[in-house]
Structures are given as structure tokens and as C-alpha cells.
Amino acid sequence: MTLIERDHLLAHIQDLITDHGTVRVLGQILKLKLMRRKPKRAIRLPMNPHIRRDIGLPPAHKPPDPYKFLL
């Protein structure tokens, strides 16, 4: 940030303070600085079982044991 941009930003903040008040402007600045935003993770799309098998991934759900009823 250059010195000119810094002066322009300071003038803008001073205009906001005169319009809305010191407590409101500084409160919003603190709120934004203290609030941590977590990046949203991409949602994994469901994958066709045949595609999973073709690319070498394990099945999404373990298939039921066909002989479990004998136990």
C-alpha cells in the first residue's frame, strides 16, 4: 500500500467516523478483525459404484455379509 492509498483510506475512515460515529465504526472494524471465517470445503459428490471400482477406490459402503444370517 502506497502512502497516497494510505492517506486516501484514512480520509475515507474519517468520513465514516463523522457520518456514523466513532463507536460504531471502530466496533465494526474490531468485529471483522476478530471474527475468523473458515473457508468452506467443497462438497464431495456421490460417485457411481462402478466408477469407484474402475478407478480403484474401495466401495462407499461395505457390502453386507451374505452368510451373516447363518451365525
Short mmCIF file of C-alpha atoms in Angstrom, two decimals:
data_model
loop_
_atom_site.label_atom_id
_atom_site.label_comp_id
_atom_site.label_asym_id
_atom_site.label_seq_id
_atom_site.Cartn_x
_atom_site.Cartn_y
_atom_site.Cartn_z
CA MET A 1 0.00 0.00 0.00
CA THR A 2 1.49 3.31 -1.02
CA LEU A 3 1.45 6.47 1.03
CA ILE A 4 -1.24 8.01 -1.23
CA GLU A 5 -3.51 4.98 -0.81
CA ARG A 6 -2.96 5.07 2.95
CA ASP A 7 -3.92 8.76 3.11
CA HIS A 8 -6.99 8.11 0.95
CA LEU A 9 -8.01 5.21 3.19
CA LEU A 10 -7.53 7.30 6.33
CA ALA A 11 -9.66 10.08 4.85
CA HIS A 12 -12.36 7.56 4.00
CA ILE A 13 -12.34 6.15 7.53
CA GLN A 14 -12.53 9.67 8.98
CA ASP A 15 -15.56 10.36 6.75
CA LEU A 16 -17.20 7.19 8.02
CA ILE A 17 -16.49 8.21 11.62
CA THR A 18 -18.08 11.63 11.11
CA ASP A 19 -21.14 10.08 9.44
CA HIS A 20 -21.76 7.12 11.78
CA GLY A 21 -19.83 7.78 14.98
CA THR A 22 -16.58 6.52 16.42
CA VAL A 23 -18.01 3.67 18.46
CA ARG A 24 -19.95 2.14 15.55
CA VAL A 25 -17.07 2.32 13.07
CA LEU A 26 -14.42 1.02 15.45
CA GLY A 27 -16.82 -1.65 16.70
CA GLN A 28 -17.36 -2.92 13.15
CA ILE A 29 -13.62 -2.90 12.44
CA LEU A 30 -12.95 -4.91 15.61
CA LYS A 31 -15.79 -7.28 14.82
CA LEU A 32 -14.40 -8.01 11.35
CA LYS A 33 -10.85 -8.41 12.63
CA LEU A 34 -11.76 -10.73 15.49
CA MET A 35 -14.23 -12.86 13.55
CA ARG A 36 -12.43 -15.80 11.97
CA ARG A 37 -14.04 -17.04 8.79
CA LYS A 38 -13.37 -20.63 7.91
CA PRO A 39 -13.14 -21.42 4.24
CA LYS A 40 -15.97 -23.61 3.06
CA ARG A 41 -14.96 -27.05 1.96
CA ALA A 42 -16.13 -28.40 -1.33
CA ILE A 43 -18.89 -30.96 -1.02
CA ARG A 44 -17.99 -34.33 -2.43
CA LEU A 45 -20.48 -35.52 -4.98
CA PRO A 46 -21.78 -39.07 -4.73
CA MET A 47 -19.92 -41.38 -7.06
CA ASN A 48 -21.34 -44.26 -9.01
CA PRO A 49 -20.13 -47.62 -7.56
CA HIS A 50 -19.00 -48.78 -10.99
CA ILE A 51 -16.83 -45.67 -11.45
CA ARG A 52 -15.35 -46.17 -7.97
CA ARG A 53 -14.44 -49.76 -8.88
CA ASP A 54 -12.97 -48.71 -12.26
CA ILE A 55 -10.64 -46.11 -10.75
CA GLY A 56 -9.59 -48.40 -7.89
CA LEU A 57 -11.43 -46.87 -4.93
CA PRO A 58 -13.00 -49.03 -2.24
CA PRO A 59 -16.79 -49.23 -2.14
CA ALA A 60 -18.52 -46.33 -0.41
CA HIS A 61 -20.40 -48.71 1.88
CA LYS A 62 -19.22 -52.10 2.92
CA PRO A 63 -21.40 -54.69 1.21
CA PRO A 64 -23.44 -56.83 3.62
CA ASP A 65 -22.02 -60.22 4.53
CA PRO A 66 -24.14 -62.80 2.68
CA TYR A 67 -23.51 -65.52 5.30
CA LYS A 68 -24.22 -63.41 8.38
CA PHE A 69 -27.67 -64.96 8.84
CA LEU A 70 -26.01 -68.35 9.45
CA LEU A 71 -24.25 -67.17 12.63
#
